[in-house]
Coordinates of C-alpha atoms and ligand atoms in Angstrom, one line a residue:
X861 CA 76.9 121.0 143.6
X862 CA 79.7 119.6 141.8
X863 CA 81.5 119.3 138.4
X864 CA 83.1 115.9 138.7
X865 CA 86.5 116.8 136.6
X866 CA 86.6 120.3 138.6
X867 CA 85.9 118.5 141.9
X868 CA 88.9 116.2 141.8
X869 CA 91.2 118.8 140.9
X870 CA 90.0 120.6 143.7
X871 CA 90.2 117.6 145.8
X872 CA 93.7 116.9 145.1
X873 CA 95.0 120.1 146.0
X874 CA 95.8 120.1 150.1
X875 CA 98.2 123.3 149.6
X876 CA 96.2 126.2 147.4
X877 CA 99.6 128.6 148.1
X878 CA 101.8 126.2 145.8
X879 CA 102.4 127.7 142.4
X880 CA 100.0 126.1 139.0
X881 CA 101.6 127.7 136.5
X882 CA 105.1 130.5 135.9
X883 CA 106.2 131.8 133.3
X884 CA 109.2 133.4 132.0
X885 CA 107.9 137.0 132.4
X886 CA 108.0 136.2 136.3
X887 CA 103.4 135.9 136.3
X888 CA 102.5 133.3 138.8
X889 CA 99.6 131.8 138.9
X890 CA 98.9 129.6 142.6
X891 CA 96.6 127.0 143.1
X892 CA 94.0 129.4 145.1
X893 CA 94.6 132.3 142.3
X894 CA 93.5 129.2 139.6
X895 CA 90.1 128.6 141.6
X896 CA 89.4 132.3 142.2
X897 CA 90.0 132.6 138.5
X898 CA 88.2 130.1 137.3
X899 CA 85.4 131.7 139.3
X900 CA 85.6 134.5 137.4
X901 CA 85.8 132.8 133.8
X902 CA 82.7 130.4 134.7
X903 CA 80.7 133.9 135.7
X904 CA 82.0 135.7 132.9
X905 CA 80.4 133.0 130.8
X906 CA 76.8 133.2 132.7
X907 CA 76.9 136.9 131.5
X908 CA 77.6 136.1 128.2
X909 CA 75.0 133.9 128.0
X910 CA 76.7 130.4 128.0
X911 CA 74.7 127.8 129.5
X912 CA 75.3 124.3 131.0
X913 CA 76.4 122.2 127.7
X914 CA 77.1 124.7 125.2
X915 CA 80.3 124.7 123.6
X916 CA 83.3 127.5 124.2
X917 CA 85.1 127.8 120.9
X918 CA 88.8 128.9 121.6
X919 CA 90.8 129.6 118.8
X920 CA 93.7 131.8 120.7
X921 CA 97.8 132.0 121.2
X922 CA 99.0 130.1 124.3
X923 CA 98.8 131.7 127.7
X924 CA 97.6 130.7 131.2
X925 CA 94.4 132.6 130.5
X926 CA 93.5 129.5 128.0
X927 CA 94.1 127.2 131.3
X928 CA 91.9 129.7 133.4
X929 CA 89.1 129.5 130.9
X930 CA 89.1 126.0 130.5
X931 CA 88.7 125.2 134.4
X932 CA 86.0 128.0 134.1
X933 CA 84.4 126.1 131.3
X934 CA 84.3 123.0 133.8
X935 CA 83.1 125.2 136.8
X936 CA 79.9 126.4 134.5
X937 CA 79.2 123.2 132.7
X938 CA 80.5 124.6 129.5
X939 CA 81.9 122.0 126.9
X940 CA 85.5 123.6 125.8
X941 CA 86.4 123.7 122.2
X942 CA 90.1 124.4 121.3
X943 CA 90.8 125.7 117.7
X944 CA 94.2 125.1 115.8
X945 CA 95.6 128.8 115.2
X946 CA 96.3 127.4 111.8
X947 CA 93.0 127.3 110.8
X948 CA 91.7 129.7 108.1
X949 CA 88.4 131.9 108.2
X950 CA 87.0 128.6 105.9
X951 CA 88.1 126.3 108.0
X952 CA 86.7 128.0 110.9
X953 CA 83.2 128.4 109.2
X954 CA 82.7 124.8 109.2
X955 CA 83.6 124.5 112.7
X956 CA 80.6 127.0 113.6
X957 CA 78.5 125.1 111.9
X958 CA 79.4 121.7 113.0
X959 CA 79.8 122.7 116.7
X960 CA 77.3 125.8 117.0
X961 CA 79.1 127.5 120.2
X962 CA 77.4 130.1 121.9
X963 CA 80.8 131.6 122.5
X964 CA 83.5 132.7 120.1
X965 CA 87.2 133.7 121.7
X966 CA 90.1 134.7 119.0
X967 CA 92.8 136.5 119.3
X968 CA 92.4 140.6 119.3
X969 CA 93.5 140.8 115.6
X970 CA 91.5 138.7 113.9
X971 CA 88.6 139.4 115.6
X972 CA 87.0 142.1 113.3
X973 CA 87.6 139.8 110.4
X974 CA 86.1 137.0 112.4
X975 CA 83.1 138.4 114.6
X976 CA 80.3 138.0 111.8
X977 CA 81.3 134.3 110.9
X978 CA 80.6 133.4 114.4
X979 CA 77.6 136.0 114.9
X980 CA 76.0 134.7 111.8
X981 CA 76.1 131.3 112.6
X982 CA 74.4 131.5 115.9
X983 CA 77.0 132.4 118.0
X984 CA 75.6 135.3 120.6
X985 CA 79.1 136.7 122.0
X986 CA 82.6 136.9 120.1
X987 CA 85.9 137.8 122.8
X988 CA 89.2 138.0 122.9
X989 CA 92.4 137.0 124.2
X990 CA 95.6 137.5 123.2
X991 CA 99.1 135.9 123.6
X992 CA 99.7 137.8 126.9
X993 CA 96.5 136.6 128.5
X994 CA 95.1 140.4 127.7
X995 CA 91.7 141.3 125.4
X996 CA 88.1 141.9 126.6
X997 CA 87.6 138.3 127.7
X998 CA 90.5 138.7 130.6
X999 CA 88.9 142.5 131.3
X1000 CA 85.4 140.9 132.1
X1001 CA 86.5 138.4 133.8
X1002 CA 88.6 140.5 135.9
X1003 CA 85.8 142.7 137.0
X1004 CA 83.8 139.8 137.6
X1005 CA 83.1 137.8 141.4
X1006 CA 85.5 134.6 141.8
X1007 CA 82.4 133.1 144.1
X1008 CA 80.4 130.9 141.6
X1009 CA 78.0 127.9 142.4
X1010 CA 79.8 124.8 140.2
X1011 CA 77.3 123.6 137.7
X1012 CA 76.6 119.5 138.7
X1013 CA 77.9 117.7 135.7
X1014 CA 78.3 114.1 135.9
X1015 CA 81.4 111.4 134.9
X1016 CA 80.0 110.8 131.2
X1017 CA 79.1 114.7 131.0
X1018 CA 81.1 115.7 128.2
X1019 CA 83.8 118.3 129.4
X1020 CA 85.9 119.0 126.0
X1021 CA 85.4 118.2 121.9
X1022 CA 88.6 118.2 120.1
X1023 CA 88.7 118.3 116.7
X1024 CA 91.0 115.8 115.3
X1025 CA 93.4 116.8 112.5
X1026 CA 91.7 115.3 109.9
X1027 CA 94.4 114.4 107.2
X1028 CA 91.5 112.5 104.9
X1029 CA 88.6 113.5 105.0
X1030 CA 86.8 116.5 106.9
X1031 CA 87.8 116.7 110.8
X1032 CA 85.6 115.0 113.3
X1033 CA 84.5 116.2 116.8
X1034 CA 85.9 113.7 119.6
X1035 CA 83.3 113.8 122.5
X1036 CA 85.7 113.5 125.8
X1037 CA 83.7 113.1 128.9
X1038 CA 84.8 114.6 132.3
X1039 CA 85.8 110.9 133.8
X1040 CA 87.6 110.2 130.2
X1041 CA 90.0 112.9 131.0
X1042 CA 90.0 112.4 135.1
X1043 CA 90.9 109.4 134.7
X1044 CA 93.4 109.1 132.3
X1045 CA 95.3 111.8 134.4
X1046 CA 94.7 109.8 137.9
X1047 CA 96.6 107.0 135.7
X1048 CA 99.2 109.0 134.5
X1049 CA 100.0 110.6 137.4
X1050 CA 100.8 107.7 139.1
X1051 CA 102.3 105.6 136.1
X1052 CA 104.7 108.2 135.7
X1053 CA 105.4 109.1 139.6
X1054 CA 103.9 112.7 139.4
X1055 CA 104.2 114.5 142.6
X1056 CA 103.3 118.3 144.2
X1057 CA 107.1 118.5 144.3
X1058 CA 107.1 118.7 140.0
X1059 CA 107.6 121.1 137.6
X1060 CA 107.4 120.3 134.4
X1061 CA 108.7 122.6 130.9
X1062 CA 105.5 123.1 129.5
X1063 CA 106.0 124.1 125.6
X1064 CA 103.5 122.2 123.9
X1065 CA 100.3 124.3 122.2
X1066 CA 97.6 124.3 124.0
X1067 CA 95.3 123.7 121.3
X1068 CA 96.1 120.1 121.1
X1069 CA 94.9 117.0 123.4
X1070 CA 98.9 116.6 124.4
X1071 CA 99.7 120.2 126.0
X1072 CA 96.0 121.0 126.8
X1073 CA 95.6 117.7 128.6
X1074 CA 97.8 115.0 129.1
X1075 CA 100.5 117.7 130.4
X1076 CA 98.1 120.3 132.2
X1077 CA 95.7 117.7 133.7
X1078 CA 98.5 114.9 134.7
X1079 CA 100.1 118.6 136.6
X1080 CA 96.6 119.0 138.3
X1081 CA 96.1 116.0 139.2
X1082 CA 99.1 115.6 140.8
X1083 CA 99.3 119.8 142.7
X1084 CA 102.2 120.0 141.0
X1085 CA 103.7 123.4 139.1
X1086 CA 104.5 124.1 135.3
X1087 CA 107.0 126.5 133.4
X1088 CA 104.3 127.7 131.0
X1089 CA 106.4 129.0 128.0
X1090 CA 104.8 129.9 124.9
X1091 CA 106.4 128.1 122.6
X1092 CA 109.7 125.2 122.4
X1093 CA 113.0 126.9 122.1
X1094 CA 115.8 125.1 123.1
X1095 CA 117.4 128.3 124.8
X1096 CA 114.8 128.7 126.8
X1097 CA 113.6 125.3 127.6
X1098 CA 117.5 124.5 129.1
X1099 CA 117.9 128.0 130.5
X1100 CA 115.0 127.0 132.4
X1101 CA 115.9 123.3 132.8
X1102 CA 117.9 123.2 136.2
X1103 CA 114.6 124.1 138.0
X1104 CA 112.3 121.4 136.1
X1105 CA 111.9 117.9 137.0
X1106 CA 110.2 116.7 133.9
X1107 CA 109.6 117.7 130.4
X1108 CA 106.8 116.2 127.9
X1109 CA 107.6 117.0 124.4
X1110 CA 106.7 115.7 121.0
X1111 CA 109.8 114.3 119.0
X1112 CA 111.2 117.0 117.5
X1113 CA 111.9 118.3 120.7
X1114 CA 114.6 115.8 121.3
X1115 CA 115.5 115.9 117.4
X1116 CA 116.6 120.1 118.5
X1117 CA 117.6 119.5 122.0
X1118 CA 119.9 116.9 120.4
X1119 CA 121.5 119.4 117.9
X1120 CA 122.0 122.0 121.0
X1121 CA 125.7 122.2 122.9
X1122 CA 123.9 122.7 125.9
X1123 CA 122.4 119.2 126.4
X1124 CA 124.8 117.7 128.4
X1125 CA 124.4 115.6 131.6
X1126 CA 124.9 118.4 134.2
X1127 CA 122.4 120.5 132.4
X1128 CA 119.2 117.5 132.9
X1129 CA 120.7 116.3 136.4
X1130 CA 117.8 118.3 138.1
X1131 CA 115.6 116.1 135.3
X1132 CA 113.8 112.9 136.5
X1133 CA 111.3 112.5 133.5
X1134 CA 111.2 112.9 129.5
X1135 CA 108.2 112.1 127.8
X1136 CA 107.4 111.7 124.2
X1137 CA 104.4 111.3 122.0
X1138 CA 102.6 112.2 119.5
X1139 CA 104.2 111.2 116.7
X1140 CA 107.4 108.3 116.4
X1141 CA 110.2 109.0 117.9
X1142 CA 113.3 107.7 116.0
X1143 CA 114.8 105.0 118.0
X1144 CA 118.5 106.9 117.0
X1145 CA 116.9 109.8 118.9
X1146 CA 116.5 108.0 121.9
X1147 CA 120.0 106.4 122.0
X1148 CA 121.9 109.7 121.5
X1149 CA 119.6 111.3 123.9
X1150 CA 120.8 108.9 126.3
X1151 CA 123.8 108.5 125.4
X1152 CA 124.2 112.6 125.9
X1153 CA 122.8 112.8 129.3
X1154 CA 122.0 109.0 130.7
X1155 CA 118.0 109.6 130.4
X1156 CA 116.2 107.2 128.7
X1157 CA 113.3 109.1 126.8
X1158 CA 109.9 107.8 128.1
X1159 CA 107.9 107.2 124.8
X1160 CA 104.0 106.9 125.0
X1161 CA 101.5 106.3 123.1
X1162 CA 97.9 108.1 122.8
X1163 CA 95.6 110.3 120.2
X1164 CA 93.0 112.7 120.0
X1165 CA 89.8 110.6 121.2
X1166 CA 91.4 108.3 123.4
X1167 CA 93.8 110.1 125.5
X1168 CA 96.7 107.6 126.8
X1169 CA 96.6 104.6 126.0
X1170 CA 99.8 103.1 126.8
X1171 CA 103.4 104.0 128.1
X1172 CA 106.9 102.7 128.7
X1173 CA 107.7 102.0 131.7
X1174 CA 109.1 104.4 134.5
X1175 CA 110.7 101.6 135.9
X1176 CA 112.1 98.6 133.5
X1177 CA 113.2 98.8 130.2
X1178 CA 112.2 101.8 127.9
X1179 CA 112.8 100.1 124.6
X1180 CA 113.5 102.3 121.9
X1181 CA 111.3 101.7 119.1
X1182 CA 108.0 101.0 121.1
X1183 CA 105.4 102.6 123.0
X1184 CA 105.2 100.2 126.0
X1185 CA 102.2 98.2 127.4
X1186 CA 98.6 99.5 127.9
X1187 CA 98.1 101.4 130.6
X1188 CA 96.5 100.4 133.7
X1189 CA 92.5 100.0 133.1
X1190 CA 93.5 100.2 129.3
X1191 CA 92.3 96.8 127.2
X1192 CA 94.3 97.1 123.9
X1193 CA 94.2 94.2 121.5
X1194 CA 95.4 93.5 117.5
X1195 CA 92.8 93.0 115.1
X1196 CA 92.9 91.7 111.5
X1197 CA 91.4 95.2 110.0
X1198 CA 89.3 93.6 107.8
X1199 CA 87.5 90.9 109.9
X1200 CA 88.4 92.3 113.2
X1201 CA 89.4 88.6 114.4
X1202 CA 91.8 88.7 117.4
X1203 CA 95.3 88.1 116.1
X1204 CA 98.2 86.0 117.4
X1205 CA 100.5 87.5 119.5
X1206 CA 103.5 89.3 117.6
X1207 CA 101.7 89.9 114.2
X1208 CA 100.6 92.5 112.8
X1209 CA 97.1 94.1 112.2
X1210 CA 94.6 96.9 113.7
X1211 CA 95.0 98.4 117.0
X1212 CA 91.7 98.3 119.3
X1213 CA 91.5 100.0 122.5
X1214 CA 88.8 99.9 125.2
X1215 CA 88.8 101.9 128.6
X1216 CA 87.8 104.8 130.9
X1217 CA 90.1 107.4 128.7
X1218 CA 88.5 106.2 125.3
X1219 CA 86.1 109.1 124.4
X1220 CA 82.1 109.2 123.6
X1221 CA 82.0 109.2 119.8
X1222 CA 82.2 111.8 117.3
X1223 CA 80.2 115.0 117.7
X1224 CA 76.7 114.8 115.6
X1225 CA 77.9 112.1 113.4
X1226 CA 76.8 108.6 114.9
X1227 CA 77.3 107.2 111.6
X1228 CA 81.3 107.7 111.7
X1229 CA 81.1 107.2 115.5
X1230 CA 79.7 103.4 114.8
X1231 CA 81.6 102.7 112.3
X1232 CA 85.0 103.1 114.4
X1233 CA 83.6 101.2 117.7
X1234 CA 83.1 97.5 117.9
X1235 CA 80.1 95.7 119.8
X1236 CA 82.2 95.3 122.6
X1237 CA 83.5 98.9 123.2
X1238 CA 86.4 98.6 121.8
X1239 CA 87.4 101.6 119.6
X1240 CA 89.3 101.0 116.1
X1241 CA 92.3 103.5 116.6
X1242 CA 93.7 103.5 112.7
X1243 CA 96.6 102.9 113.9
X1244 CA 98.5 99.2 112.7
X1245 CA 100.9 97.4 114.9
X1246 CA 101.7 94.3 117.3
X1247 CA 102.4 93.3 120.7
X1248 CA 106.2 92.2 121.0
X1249 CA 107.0 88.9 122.9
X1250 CA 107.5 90.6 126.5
X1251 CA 104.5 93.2 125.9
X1252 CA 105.7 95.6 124.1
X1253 CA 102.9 97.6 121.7
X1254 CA 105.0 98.5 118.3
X1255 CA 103.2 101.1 116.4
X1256 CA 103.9 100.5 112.3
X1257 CA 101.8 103.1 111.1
X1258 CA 98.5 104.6 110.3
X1259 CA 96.1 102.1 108.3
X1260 CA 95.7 104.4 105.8
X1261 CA 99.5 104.6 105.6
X1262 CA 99.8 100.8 104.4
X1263 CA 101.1 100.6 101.1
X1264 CA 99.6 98.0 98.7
X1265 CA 102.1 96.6 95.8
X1266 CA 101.1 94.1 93.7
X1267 CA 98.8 93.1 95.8
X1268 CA 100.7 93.0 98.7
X1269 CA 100.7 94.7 102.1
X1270 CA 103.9 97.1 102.6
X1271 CA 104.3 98.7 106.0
X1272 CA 106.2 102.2 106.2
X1273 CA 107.8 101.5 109.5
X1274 CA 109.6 98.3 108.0
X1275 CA 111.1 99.7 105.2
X1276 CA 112.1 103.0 106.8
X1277 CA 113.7 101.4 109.6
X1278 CA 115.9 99.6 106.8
X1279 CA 116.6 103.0 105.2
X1280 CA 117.0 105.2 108.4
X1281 CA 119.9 102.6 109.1
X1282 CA 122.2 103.5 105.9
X1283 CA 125.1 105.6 106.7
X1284 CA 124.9 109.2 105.9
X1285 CA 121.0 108.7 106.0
X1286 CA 118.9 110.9 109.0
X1287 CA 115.3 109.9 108.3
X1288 CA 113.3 108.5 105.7
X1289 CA 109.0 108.6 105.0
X1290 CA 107.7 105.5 103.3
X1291 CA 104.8 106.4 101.5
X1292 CA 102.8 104.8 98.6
X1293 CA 101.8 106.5 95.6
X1294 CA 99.5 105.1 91.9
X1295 CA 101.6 103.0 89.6
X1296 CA 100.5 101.7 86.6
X1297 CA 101.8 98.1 87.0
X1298 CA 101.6 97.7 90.4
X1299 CA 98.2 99.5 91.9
X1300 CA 100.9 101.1 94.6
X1301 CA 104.6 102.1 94.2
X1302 CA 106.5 101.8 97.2
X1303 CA 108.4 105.5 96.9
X1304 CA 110.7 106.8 100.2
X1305 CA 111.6 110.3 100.6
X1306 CA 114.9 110.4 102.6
X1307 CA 116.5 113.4 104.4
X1308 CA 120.6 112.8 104.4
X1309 CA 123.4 114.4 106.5
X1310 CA 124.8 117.9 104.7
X1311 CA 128.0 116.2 103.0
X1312 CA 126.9 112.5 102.9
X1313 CA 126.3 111.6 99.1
X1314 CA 123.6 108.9 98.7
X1315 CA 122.1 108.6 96.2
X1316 CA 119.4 106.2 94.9
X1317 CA 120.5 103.3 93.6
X1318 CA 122.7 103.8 96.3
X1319 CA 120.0 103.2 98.7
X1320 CA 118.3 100.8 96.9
X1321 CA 121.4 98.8 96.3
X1322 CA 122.0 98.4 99.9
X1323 CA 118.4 97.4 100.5
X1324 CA 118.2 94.4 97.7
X1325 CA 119.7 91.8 100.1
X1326 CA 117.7 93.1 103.3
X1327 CA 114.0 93.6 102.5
X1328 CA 111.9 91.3 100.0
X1329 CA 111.6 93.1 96.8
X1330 CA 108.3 94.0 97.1
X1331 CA 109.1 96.4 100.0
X1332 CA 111.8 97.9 98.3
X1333 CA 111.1 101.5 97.4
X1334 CA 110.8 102.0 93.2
X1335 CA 111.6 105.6 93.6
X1336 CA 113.7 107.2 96.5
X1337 CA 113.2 111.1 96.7
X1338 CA 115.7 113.3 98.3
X1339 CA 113.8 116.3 100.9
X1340 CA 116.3 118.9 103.0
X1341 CA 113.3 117.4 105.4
X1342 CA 110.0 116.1 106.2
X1343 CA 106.7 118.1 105.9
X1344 CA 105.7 118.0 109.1
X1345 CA 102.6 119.3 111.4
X1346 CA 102.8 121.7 114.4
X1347 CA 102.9 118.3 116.6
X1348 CA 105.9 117.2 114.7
X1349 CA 103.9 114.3 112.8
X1350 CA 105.0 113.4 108.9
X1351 CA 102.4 114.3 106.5
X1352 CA 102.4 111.7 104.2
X1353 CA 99.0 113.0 102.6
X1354 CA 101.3 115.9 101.6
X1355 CA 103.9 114.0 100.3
X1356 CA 101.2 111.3 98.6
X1357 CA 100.2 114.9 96.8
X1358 CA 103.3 115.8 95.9
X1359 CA 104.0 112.7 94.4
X1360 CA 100.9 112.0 93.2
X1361 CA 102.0 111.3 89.5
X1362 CA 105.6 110.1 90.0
X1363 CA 105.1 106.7 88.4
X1364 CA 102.4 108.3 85.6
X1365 CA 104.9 110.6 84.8
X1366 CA 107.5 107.3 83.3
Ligands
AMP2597 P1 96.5 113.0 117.6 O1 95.1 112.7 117.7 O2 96.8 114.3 116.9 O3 97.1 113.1 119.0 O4 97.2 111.9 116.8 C1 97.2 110.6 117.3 C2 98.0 109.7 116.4 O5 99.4 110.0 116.6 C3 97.9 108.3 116.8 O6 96.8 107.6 116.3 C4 99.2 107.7 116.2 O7 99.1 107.5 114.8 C5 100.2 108.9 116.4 N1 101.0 108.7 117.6 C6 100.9 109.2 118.8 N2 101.9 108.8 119.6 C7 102.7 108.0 118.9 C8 103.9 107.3 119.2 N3 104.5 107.4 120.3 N4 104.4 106.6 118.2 C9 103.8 106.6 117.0 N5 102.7 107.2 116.6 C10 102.1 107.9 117.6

């Protein structure tokens, strides 16, 4: 018997005594302890009544018991179903209903106020666990045997839904299938020269596709160990640095390391890797970053349903400013959005991608799920951008990010590359909001250095002779910063709100 994700791992592993997962209380976890606890999760879920394709809903503070309980979910067949610990109660009630699990885990707290929102939507057992790995789903699982017979589950048997964030709209479901995820971290191990011999600073959520998998599973697949810290403080992540090799991190990672003393180039020598994703990472940020300790940031680009799809490279040129060329086995092409006719190299339009890591739809909701594939496979990814002259993808934006003025198409990433350039200025969200003359108003919201005095027509002075004046911005707002997402992403739908009657107003 055999679950296909599980079995690999298992596969890969030639040396069970080598450590999976530390953390800074001194807990190690090895290889063998991961199987043997895995074990016991997958039996603790038998008892509970989860069966072979029923969905574990996690909604928990990071600690290697979420690891544990995922690999048990594979072990039993169970689908695994990580919950922001953002979400409210009414959030949460229409993920019961959408996703029906037949288990509930939340942290020890909430769990009286949770427990009959589960119940009474069908769910037959509520647990806990609790940011130490602790509450009654680590105390049965203790007691229980780590023997278990592996439920057979199949390449396209789904392994995981993630919900994606859902900025418009309600969040959607993403189906990934245990070969979606095997395979993207087969690919990124060897793209980005994972070895046993690794140990990566692991201070991403575990909630979201880029801590739960692209770090954990790339570390499986390649036997190699992670610091597992609970969250990203820049103490912590270079007190521990001299005994890492690699680090993957979301922007704003780089953005604090940056405003640390500590970065310097004796304190990453020990470092042979940093990744980032998830959201852009300034190209500024990467220069000082290397310019501070001679590492080039390794920028990537992936999202919720499609895991990886392309990376700079780990030998070659990382070019600040793009997110590489598709990964191996990855087809990526530019679209026109509206016709979905190929495009000419170097212009811009829709990102399609089409692959092994692109997931299985969205979760009872074929309707959405067709509308975002094409007849050949090819998934639409909402995100805009264009393939540079030596193959370089450049991401411009979400679709639903484009500003239209006058009828004309604005994109963010153009004008705020214009405006992130101004002295004095640290970084700048283009975003469109109603105008009365002009459908759109192109509008930026700027973040300057504490003494530098810009000011608008500053700003839009120094942008008359560089950008068409169509692009330029009508209104420039100044923000002490960005709202931002746990993942370190701009919310432009929150400044779009803010904004909302800006123009109205006069
Ligand atoms: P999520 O599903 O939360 O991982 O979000 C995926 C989205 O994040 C993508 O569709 C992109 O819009 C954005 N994203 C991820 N990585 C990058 C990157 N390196 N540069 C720009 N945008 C990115």
């Amino acid at each position: 018997m055999a679950s296909h994700l599980y079995a690999q791992i298992v596969a890969g592993i030639d040396d069970t005594s080598r450590t999976f997962i530390e953390t800074p209380t001194g807990r190690r976890i090895s290889y063998a302890d991961l199987f043997a606890e895995a074990g016991r999760f997958a039996n603790t879920l038998r008892d509970l009544g989860v069966e072979v394709g029923d969905r574990v809903a996690v909604q928990v503070e990071k600690s290697p018991e979420v690891i544990l309980l995922l690999l048990g979910c594979l072990r039993a067949g169970a689908i695994f179903l990580p919950l922001n610990t953002a979400y409210t109660p009414a959030e949460l009630a229409y993920f019961m209903e959408d996703a029906e699990p037949a288990l509930f885990v939340c942290d020890p707290k909430a769990r009286d106020a949770l427990a009959a929102l589960a119940t009474e939507r069908g769910c037959k057992a509520v647990e806990t666990l609790d940011s130490a790995g602790a509450g009654t789903l680590r105390e049965k699982a203790s007691a229980a045997s780590p023997d278990f017979a592996d439920a057979e589950r199949g390449p396209d048997d789904l392994a995981a839904i993630l919900y994606t964030s859902g900025t418009t709209g309600r969040s959607k479901g993403a189906m990934l299938s245990h070969e979606n995820l095997a395979s993207n971290a087969r690919t990124l191990r060897e793209y980005w020269r994972f070895t046993k011999d690794d140990v990566l600073l692991h201070a991403l959520p575990t909630f979201h596709t880029h801590g739960l998998f692209t770090a954990t599973n790339t570390i499986l697949a390649a036997g190699a160990t992670m610091l597992f810290l609970p969250k990203f403080d820049p103490d912590e992540i270079l007190r521990l640095m001299p005994r890492a090799t690699a680090m993957m991190g979301v922007p704003t990672f780089y953005v604090r390391l940056l405003q640390h003393p500590g970065l310097t180039r004796e304190a990453t020598a020990h470092m042979r890797l940093f990744v980032s994703g998830s959201a852009p990472l300034l190209a500024e940020t990467h220069t000082a970053f290397s310019e501070r300790t001679g590492h080039a940031i390794l920028e990537r680009y992936g999202m919720t349903e499609t895991n990886m799809n392309t990376s700079n490279p780990y030998e070659g040129d990382r070019l600040p400013g793009t997110v590489g060329f598709p990964l191996p086995e990855v087809d990526l092409r530019v679209v026109d959005p509206e016709t979905g006719a190929a495009l000419a190299q170097g212009e811009i339009g829709m990102i399609e991608v089409r692959g092994p890591n692109v997931f299985k739809g969205y979760w009872r909701n074929p309707e959405k799920t067709a509308a975002e594939f094409r007849e050949d496979g090819f998934f639409v990814t909402g995100d805009l951008g264009k393939v540079d002259d030596r193959g370089y993808v450049h991401i411009v934006g979400r679709g639903k990010d484009l500003v239209i003025t006058g009828g004309y198409n604005v994109y963010p990433k153009e004008v705020e590359t214009e405006i992130d350039l101004l002295p004095g200025v640290v970084e700048s969200a283009v975003f469109g909001v109603a105008h009365p003359d002009f459908g759109e108003g192109v509008t930026a919201a700027v973040v300057t250095r504490p003494g530098s005095e810009v000011s608008e027509p500053a700003i839009q002075a120094a942008l008359a002779d560089r950008l068409a004046r169509y692009k330029q911005p009508k209104r420039v707002i100044f923000l002490p910063e960005l709202p931002r997402n746990t993942m370190g992403k701009v919310q432009k739908n929150v400044l779009r709100e803010r904004y909302a009657d800006l123009y109205a107003a006069g």
